[in-house]
Coordinates of C-alpha atoms (C1' of nucleotides) in Angstrom, one line a residue:
Chain A
M1 CA 100.3 59.3 105.6
D2 CA 100.7 56.7 108.4
A3 CA 101.1 58.4 111.8
F4 CA 102.6 61.4 110.1
Y5 CA 103.7 63.5 113.0
V6 CA 105.3 60.5 114.8
A7 CA 107.0 59.3 111.5
V8 CA 108.6 62.8 111.1
E9 CA 109.7 62.6 114.9
V10 CA 111.3 59.2 114.3
Q11 CA 113.2 60.5 111.2
K12 CA 114.7 63.3 113.6
D13 CA 115.5 60.8 116.3
P14 CA 115.7 57.2 115.0
T15 CA 115.9 55.8 118.6
L16 CA 112.1 56.5 118.8
A17 CA 111.5 53.9 116.1
G18 CA 109.3 50.8 117.3
R19 CA 108.5 52.6 120.6
P20 CA 105.1 53.9 121.8
V21 CA 105.4 57.6 121.0
V22 CA 102.8 60.4 121.4
V23 CA 103.0 63.7 119.7
G24 CA 101.0 66.4 121.4
G25 CA 100.7 68.6 124.5
A26 CA 102.1 66.9 127.5
G27 CA 100.5 69.4 130.0
R28 CA 97.3 68.9 132.1
R29 CA 95.2 70.4 129.2
G30 CA 97.1 68.8 126.3
V31 CA 95.7 66.4 123.8
V32 CA 97.3 63.7 121.5
A33 CA 97.8 65.0 117.9
S34 CA 99.3 61.7 116.7
A35 CA 100.3 58.3 118.2
S36 CA 102.6 55.7 116.9
Y37 CA 101.0 52.3 116.2
E38 CA 102.9 50.9 119.2
A39 CA 101.1 53.5 121.3
R40 CA 97.7 52.9 119.6
A41 CA 98.1 49.2 120.8
Y42 CA 97.6 50.4 124.3
G43 CA 94.4 52.3 123.2
V44 CA 95.9 55.7 122.7
R45 CA 94.2 57.7 120.1
S46 CA 94.5 61.2 118.5
A47 CA 92.4 63.9 120.1
M48 CA 92.5 62.0 123.4
S49 CA 93.6 64.0 126.5
S50 CA 97.3 63.6 127.3
V51 CA 96.4 62.7 130.9
V52 CA 94.3 59.6 129.7
A53 CA 97.0 58.7 127.1
R54 CA 99.7 58.6 129.8
R55 CA 97.5 56.6 132.0
L56 CA 96.8 54.0 129.2
C57 CA 100.6 53.9 128.1
P58 CA 102.8 55.1 131.0
D59 CA 105.9 54.1 129.0
A60 CA 105.0 56.3 126.0
V61 CA 107.5 58.9 124.9
F62 CA 105.7 62.3 124.7
V63 CA 107.1 64.6 122.2
H64 CA 105.9 68.3 121.8
G65 CA 105.8 68.3 118.0
D66 CA 107.5 70.6 115.5
H67 CA 104.7 72.1 113.2
A68 CA 107.1 74.0 111.1
R69 CA 108.9 70.9 110.3
Y70 CA 105.7 69.0 109.4
Q71 CA 104.8 71.8 107.1
E72 CA 108.1 71.5 105.4
V73 CA 107.8 67.8 104.9
S74 CA 104.2 68.2 103.8
G75 CA 105.4 70.7 101.1
H76 CA 107.8 68.0 99.8
L77 CA 105.1 65.5 99.7
H78 CA 102.8 67.8 97.7
E79 CA 105.7 68.3 95.2
I80 CA 106.0 64.5 94.8
M81 CA 102.1 64.3 94.3
H82 CA 102.2 67.1 91.7
R83 CA 104.4 64.9 89.5
F84 CA 101.6 62.5 89.1
T85 CA 98.9 65.0 88.5
P86 CA 98.3 68.6 88.7
V87 CA 94.8 68.1 90.4
V88 CA 95.9 67.6 94.0
E89 CA 93.4 68.7 96.7
P90 CA 95.2 68.9 100.1
I91 CA 92.9 67.8 103.1
A92 CA 95.5 68.2 105.7
L93 CA 99.3 68.4 106.1
D94 CA 99.4 64.6 105.6
E95 CA 96.5 63.9 103.4
A96 CA 95.3 64.7 99.9
F97 CA 93.0 63.7 97.1
L98 CA 94.6 63.2 93.6
D99 CA 92.6 63.0 90.4
V100 CA 94.7 60.6 88.4
T101 CA 92.1 59.9 85.7
A102 CA 94.5 60.8 83.0
A103 CA 97.5 58.9 84.4
G104 CA 95.3 56.0 85.5
R105 CA 94.2 55.7 81.7
L106 CA 97.8 55.3 80.8
H107 CA 99.1 53.1 83.5
G108 CA 96.0 51.9 85.5
G109 CA 95.0 53.3 88.9
P110 CA 96.8 50.6 91.1
E111 CA 100.1 51.1 89.1
V112 CA 99.9 54.9 89.8
A113 CA 99.3 54.2 93.5
R114 CA 102.2 51.8 93.6
R115 CA 104.6 54.4 91.9
L116 CA 103.3 57.2 94.3
R117 CA 104.1 55.1 97.4
A118 CA 107.4 54.2 96.1
A119 CA 108.2 57.8 95.5
V120 CA 107.1 58.9 98.9
A121 CA 109.1 56.2 100.5
A122 CA 112.2 56.7 98.4
E123 CA 112.3 60.5 98.5
A124 CA 110.7 61.4 101.8
G125 CA 111.6 58.3 103.7
L126 CA 107.8 58.0 104.9
S127 CA 105.1 55.3 104.6
C128 CA 101.7 56.2 103.2
S129 CA 98.5 54.3 102.4
V130 CA 96.6 54.8 99.1
G131 CA 92.9 54.2 98.3
V132 CA 92.0 53.9 94.6
A133 CA 88.4 54.5 93.8
R134 CA 86.0 56.4 91.5
S135 CA 84.8 58.8 94.2
K136 CA 86.3 60.8 97.1
L137 CA 84.3 58.9 99.7
L138 CA 85.3 55.4 98.4
A139 CA 89.0 56.4 97.9
K140 CA 89.1 57.8 101.6
L141 CA 87.5 54.6 103.0
A142 CA 89.9 52.5 100.9
S143 CA 92.9 54.4 102.0
E144 CA 91.9 53.7 105.7
A145 CA 91.4 50.1 104.9
A146 CA 94.9 50.0 103.6
K147 CA 96.4 51.5 106.7
P148 CA 98.3 49.4 109.5
R149 CA 96.1 48.4 112.5
A150 CA 96.9 48.2 116.2
D151 CA 95.1 46.4 118.9
H152 CA 95.8 44.8 122.2
R153 CA 97.5 42.0 120.4
G154 CA 100.0 44.4 118.7
V155 CA 100.6 46.2 115.5
H156 CA 99.4 44.7 112.2
P157 CA 100.9 45.9 108.9
G158 CA 98.4 47.2 106.4
T159 CA 98.2 46.4 102.6
G160 CA 99.3 49.8 101.6
I161 CA 97.1 50.0 98.6
E162 CA 93.3 49.2 98.4
V163 CA 91.4 49.3 95.2
V164 CA 87.6 49.4 95.3
D165 CA 85.8 49.3 92.0
G166 CA 82.9 47.9 90.0
A167 CA 80.6 45.4 91.8
A168 CA 82.7 45.7 94.9
E169 CA 81.8 49.3 95.6
L170 CA 78.4 49.1 97.3
P171 CA 79.1 46.0 99.5
F172 CA 82.4 47.7 100.7
L173 CA 80.5 50.9 101.4
H174 CA 77.5 49.4 103.1
A175 CA 79.6 47.2 105.5
H176 CA 81.1 50.4 107.2
P177 CA 79.7 51.8 110.3
V178 CA 77.8 54.9 109.6
R179 CA 80.3 56.9 111.7
A180 CA 82.7 56.2 108.9
L181 CA 80.9 58.6 106.5
W182 CA 82.3 62.1 106.0
G183 CA 80.0 64.3 108.0
V184 CA 78.8 62.0 110.6
G185 CA 80.3 63.0 114.0
P186 CA 79.2 62.3 117.5
A187 CA 76.0 64.5 117.3
T188 CA 74.7 63.0 113.9
L189 CA 75.6 59.5 115.0
R190 CA 73.3 59.9 118.1
R191 CA 70.4 61.1 115.8
L192 CA 71.0 58.1 113.4
E193 CA 71.3 55.6 116.2
A194 CA 67.9 56.8 117.4
L195 CA 66.6 55.7 113.8
G196 CA 68.2 52.3 114.2
V197 CA 70.9 53.1 111.8
A198 CA 74.3 51.4 112.6
T199 CA 75.8 50.8 109.3
V200 CA 75.9 52.7 105.9
G201 CA 73.8 49.8 104.6
D202 CA 71.1 50.7 107.3
L203 CA 71.3 54.3 106.3
A204 CA 70.7 53.5 102.7
A205 CA 67.4 51.9 103.6
V206 CA 66.1 55.0 105.4
P207 CA 63.5 57.0 103.3
L208 CA 64.8 60.3 102.3
D209 CA 62.0 62.4 103.9
V210 CA 62.8 60.8 107.2
L211 CA 66.5 61.7 107.0
V212 CA 65.7 65.3 105.9
G213 CA 63.3 65.6 108.8
R214 CA 65.9 64.5 111.3
L215 CA 69.0 66.1 109.9
G216 CA 67.8 69.1 107.7
Q217 CA 67.9 69.5 103.9
A218 CA 71.6 69.8 103.3
Q219 CA 72.9 67.1 105.6
G220 CA 69.9 64.7 105.1
R221 CA 70.3 64.7 101.3
H222 CA 74.1 64.7 101.4
L223 CA 74.1 61.5 103.6
A224 CA 71.4 59.8 101.6
D225 CA 73.5 60.4 98.5
L226 CA 76.8 59.0 100.0
A227 CA 74.9 56.0 101.5
A228 CA 73.6 55.2 98.0
G229 CA 77.3 55.5 96.6
H230 CA 76.8 58.8 94.8
D231 CA 79.6 61.2 95.6
P232 CA 80.1 63.4 92.5
R233 CA 82.3 65.9 94.4
P234 CA 85.3 66.7 92.1
V235 CA 88.8 66.9 93.3
V236 CA 89.5 70.7 93.4
A237 CA 93.0 72.0 93.3
D238 CA 93.6 75.5 94.7
R239 CA 90.8 75.9 97.2
P240 CA 90.7 79.5 98.1
L241 CA 91.5 80.4 101.8
K242 CA 88.3 81.2 103.8
S243 CA 89.6 82.1 107.2
V244 CA 92.6 82.6 109.4
S245 CA 92.6 82.1 113.2
H246 CA 94.6 81.6 116.2
E247 CA 93.4 80.3 119.6
E248 CA 95.0 79.2 122.7
T249 CA 94.0 77.3 125.9
F250 CA 95.5 78.7 129.0
E251 CA 97.3 76.5 131.6
T252 CA 94.8 78.0 134.2
D253 CA 91.7 80.1 133.6
V254 CA 92.2 83.8 133.2
D255 CA 89.7 86.4 134.6
D256 CA 91.8 89.5 134.3
S257 CA 90.4 91.6 131.5
R258 CA 93.7 93.5 131.0
A259 CA 95.8 90.3 130.7
L260 CA 93.2 88.9 128.2
G261 CA 93.4 92.2 126.3
D262 CA 97.2 91.8 126.0
Q263 CA 96.7 88.2 124.8
V264 CA 94.2 89.6 122.2
V265 CA 96.8 91.9 120.8
R266 CA 99.4 89.1 120.6
M267 CA 97.0 86.7 118.8
A268 CA 95.7 89.5 116.4
D269 CA 99.3 90.2 115.5
A270 CA 99.8 86.4 114.9
V271 CA 96.7 86.2 112.7
A272 CA 97.6 89.5 110.7
T273 CA 101.1 88.2 110.0
R274 CA 99.6 84.9 108.6
L275 CA 97.0 86.8 106.7
R276 CA 99.7 89.0 105.0
H277 CA 101.9 86.0 104.2
S278 CA 98.9 84.5 102.4
G279 CA 98.4 87.7 100.4
H280 CA 94.8 88.4 101.8
V281 CA 92.9 91.0 103.6
G282 CA 89.8 90.2 105.7
R283 CA 86.7 92.1 106.9
T284 CA 85.0 90.1 109.6
V285 CA 86.8 89.6 112.9
T286 CA 85.8 87.0 115.4
L287 CA 86.6 86.6 119.0
K288 CA 86.1 83.3 120.7
V289 CA 85.9 82.7 124.4
R290 CA 85.6 79.3 126.0
Y291 CA 84.8 79.0 129.8
A292 CA 85.8 76.6 132.3
D293 CA 82.6 74.7 131.9
F294 CA 83.5 74.3 128.1
T295 CA 80.6 76.7 127.0
T296 CA 81.9 78.7 124.1
V297 CA 80.6 82.0 122.9
T298 CA 81.8 84.0 119.8
R299 CA 81.4 87.6 119.0
S300 CA 82.1 89.1 115.5
Q301 CA 82.2 92.4 113.8
T302 CA 82.6 93.4 110.2
A303 CA 84.7 96.4 109.2
A304 CA 86.8 97.6 106.5
P305 CA 89.3 95.2 104.8
M306 CA 92.5 94.8 107.1
D307 CA 95.7 92.8 107.3
E308 CA 97.5 94.6 110.1
G309 CA 97.8 93.6 113.7
P310 CA 96.7 96.9 115.3
A311 CA 93.6 97.2 113.3
L312 CA 92.6 93.6 114.0
A313 CA 93.4 94.1 117.7
R314 CA 91.3 97.1 117.9
V315 CA 88.2 95.4 116.7
A316 CA 88.9 92.2 118.7
K317 CA 89.5 94.2 121.9
Q318 CA 86.2 96.0 121.4
L319 CA 84.5 92.6 121.1
L320 CA 86.2 91.4 124.3
T321 CA 84.4 94.2 126.2
T322 CA 81.1 92.5 125.2
V323 CA 81.8 89.2 126.9
D324 CA 81.8 88.3 130.5
V325 CA 85.4 87.4 131.5
A326 CA 84.9 87.4 135.2
R327 CA 83.7 83.8 135.1
G328 CA 87.3 82.8 134.1
V329 CA 88.4 82.1 130.6
R330 CA 89.9 78.8 129.6
L331 CA 90.5 79.4 125.8
L332 CA 90.8 82.7 123.8
G333 CA 90.9 83.0 120.1
V334 CA 91.0 85.6 117.5
G335 CA 90.1 85.0 113.8
I336 CA 89.2 86.7 110.6
T337 CA 86.9 85.8 107.6
G338 CA 85.5 87.5 104.5
L339 CA 88.9 87.2 102.9
E340 CA 89.9 88.6 99.6
P341 CA 93.2 88.8 97.7
S342 CA 95.1 91.9 99.1
G343 CA 95.5 93.2 95.6
Q344 CA 91.8 93.9 95.4
R345 CA 91.8 95.9 98.6
Q346 CA 89.7 99.0 98.2
L347 CA 90.8 102.2 100.1
S348 CA 88.2 103.1 102.9
L349 CA 87.5 106.7 103.9
D350 CA 88.7 105.5 107.5
G351 CA 92.0 104.5 106.0
L352 CA 92.5 107.5 103.9
F353 CA 92.0 110.0 106.7
A354 CA 93.4 107.9 109.6
D355 CA 95.9 109.4 112.0
D356 CA 98.9 107.4 112.8
G357 CA 98.2 107.8 116.6
D358 CA 95.5 105.4 116.8
P359 CA 96.4 101.8 116.4
G360 CA 94.3 100.3 113.7
G361 CA 93.6 103.7 112.3
G362 CA 94.6 102.5 108.8
A363 CA 97.2 103.5 106.3
G364 CA 99.8 104.9 108.7
W365 CA 100.7 101.4 110.1
T366 CA 101.5 100.0 106.6
S367 CA 105.1 101.0 106.4
A368 CA 105.7 100.0 110.1
T369 CA 104.0 96.6 109.4
S370 CA 106.2 95.9 106.4
A371 CA 109.3 96.8 108.4
V372 CA 108.1 94.3 111.1
D373 CA 107.6 91.7 108.4
R374 CA 111.1 92.2 107.1
I375 CA 112.8 92.0 110.5
R376 CA 110.8 88.8 111.2
T377 CA 111.8 87.3 107.8
R378 CA 115.4 88.0 108.6
F379 CA 115.7 87.5 112.4
G380 CA 112.8 85.1 113.2
S381 CA 109.2 85.6 114.3
G382 CA 110.1 86.4 117.9
A383 CA 112.5 89.1 117.0
I384 CA 109.9 92.0 117.1
G385 CA 106.3 92.5 118.2
F386 CA 104.0 94.9 119.9
A387 CA 104.6 95.8 123.5
A388 CA 101.3 94.5 124.7
A389 CA 102.0 91.3 122.9
A390 CA 105.2 90.5 124.8
S391 CA 104.7 87.5 126.9
D392 CA 106.5 84.3 128.1
R393 CA 105.0 82.5 125.1
P394 CA 106.9 84.1 122.3
D395 CA 106.2 81.4 119.7
P396 CA 102.6 80.6 119.3
G397 CA 103.6 77.5 117.3
R398 CA 104.8 75.9 120.5
S399 CA 101.5 75.7 122.1
R400 CA 99.6 74.0 119.2
W401 CA 98.3 71.0 121.3
G402 CA 97.6 72.7 124.5
P403 CA 99.5 74.4 127.2
D404 CA 102.6 72.5 127.9
V405 CA 105.1 72.3 130.6
A406 CA 107.6 69.8 129.3
E407 CA 109.4 69.8 125.8
R408 CA 109.7 66.0 126.2
S409 CA 109.0 63.6 129.1
T410 CA 108.8 59.9 129.5
Chain B
dT1 C1' 87.5 60.6 130.7
dC2 C1' 88.4 64.9 129.5
dT3 C1' 88.2 67.2 126.0
dG4 C1' 93.8 71.3 121.3
dG5 C1' 94.2 74.0 117.2
dG6 C1' 93.1 75.4 112.6
dG7 C1' 90.0 75.1 109.5
dT8 C1' 85.0 74.6 106.6
dC9 C1' 80.2 74.5 106.2
dC10 C1' 75.4 74.7 107.7
dT11 C1' 71.5 76.6 110.3
dA12 C1' 68.8 80.0 112.8
dT13 C1' 68.0 84.6 114.2
dT14 C1' 68.2 89.3 113.9
dC15 C1' 68.6 93.5 111.6
dC16 C1' 68.6 96.6 107.7
dT17 C1' 66.8 98.1 103.4
dA18 C1' 64.4 98.3 99.0
Chain C
dT1 C1' 54.1 108.8 105.6
dC2 C1' 53.3 104.4 107.5
dT3 C1' 53.2 99.4 107.1
dG4 C1' 54.1 94.8 105.6
dT5 C1' 57.2 92.0 103.3
dA6 C1' 61.1 89.8 101.1
dG7 C1' 65.8 89.2 100.6
dG8 C1' 70.5 89.9 101.9
dA9 C1' 74.1 90.7 105.1
dA10 C1' 75.6 90.1 109.6
dT11 C1' 75.9 87.5 113.6
dA12 C1' 76.1 83.4 116.8
dG13 C1' 76.3 78.8 117.5
dG14 C1' 77.2 74.2 116.4
dA15 C1' 79.0 70.1 113.8
dC16 C1' 82.6 68.1 111.7
dC17 C1' 87.3 67.2 109.5
dC18 C1' 92.5 66.2 110.4

DNA sequence: TCTGGGGTCCTATTCCTA
DNA sequence: TCTGTAGGAATAGGACCC
């Protein structure tokens, strides 16, 4: 999708159309989640701090964002995509790979892309760009080539559809900067630049043993394959969920362990609620702490499968006692991995003999938890929670892009 | 310049156990 | 019973994606 979050906000408020709009946290520690092409013309980019964005484009309209609405629209988009093929692999709310081998044989790849764009425009009222190619890597690069562009001269419309095939594949791939490859971020880019690699073409000329020596087996081989145009990864529908987490950056650093403990309970409850909605239980609880200097530590512990807030909170609070919070905590997070479908849950001795008096003890919380779920379904997520979780930030979804002070400001 | 949140994957190290 | 070893699980950290 093209500037997805912004496009959804413009649907809600058409007066935003054609203006520089930034979706993200407007506070001191907020970042840009999405910027309209008009804002990008001023140099505003996603993941940029909101302070910098405001400096670059003082006239931009800052909108907090409505994640629930984006999810809803995303669901509609996926419905549309599934009409073209059952093999849809979501990458993000606004992006997906579609294996249209069958439909493409019938109509031709570009024709499928044209119909998809038309359906998205007609039914969702949104603009998307489509790349058509034999592999995920080339399709991804092609879709980026099809997108609109913005620079200091203004906004330039994109082609909407780009097809890369046959003899055009390698020249197209090799002309890209190496940073365009999936898996090359700032750290890998520094290592590759040290080898004199600037483009994918440069990378393709580096001997495999040199790459493996610098980047390790997995990444070295992976990048060598991509640079040679080999990307056999299939489009996989229904990827299993691997982890669920919730983290928040505080407006100011917190060094009070009791206050942090209360936050842990609230976050554990949020994670457990999502875990139950996804129909999973998890075993390994991870606590994440980021300090003012941005160093980040994690602590994890594996226990019996769980999907209830008190059980998760008990482990996470125990982990909290193993880190130094007196330094001041900028970000706190709670997550769970080692997921399996809740139907496969095994009874633990702990759960069988647990006493209800201990939060997290086990079986005794199940009926209370399902009652909480029913109340939330009926009256909203803020309707009920654990006492320790009560705070002035009742809806975690509101703080997705950093602590915020203003719902909207110009 | 200042760096959010929700994820996935990889690597290195440590610990436990056969 | 002690010791060395190999493999797996747990743990911690980091890189990367949108």
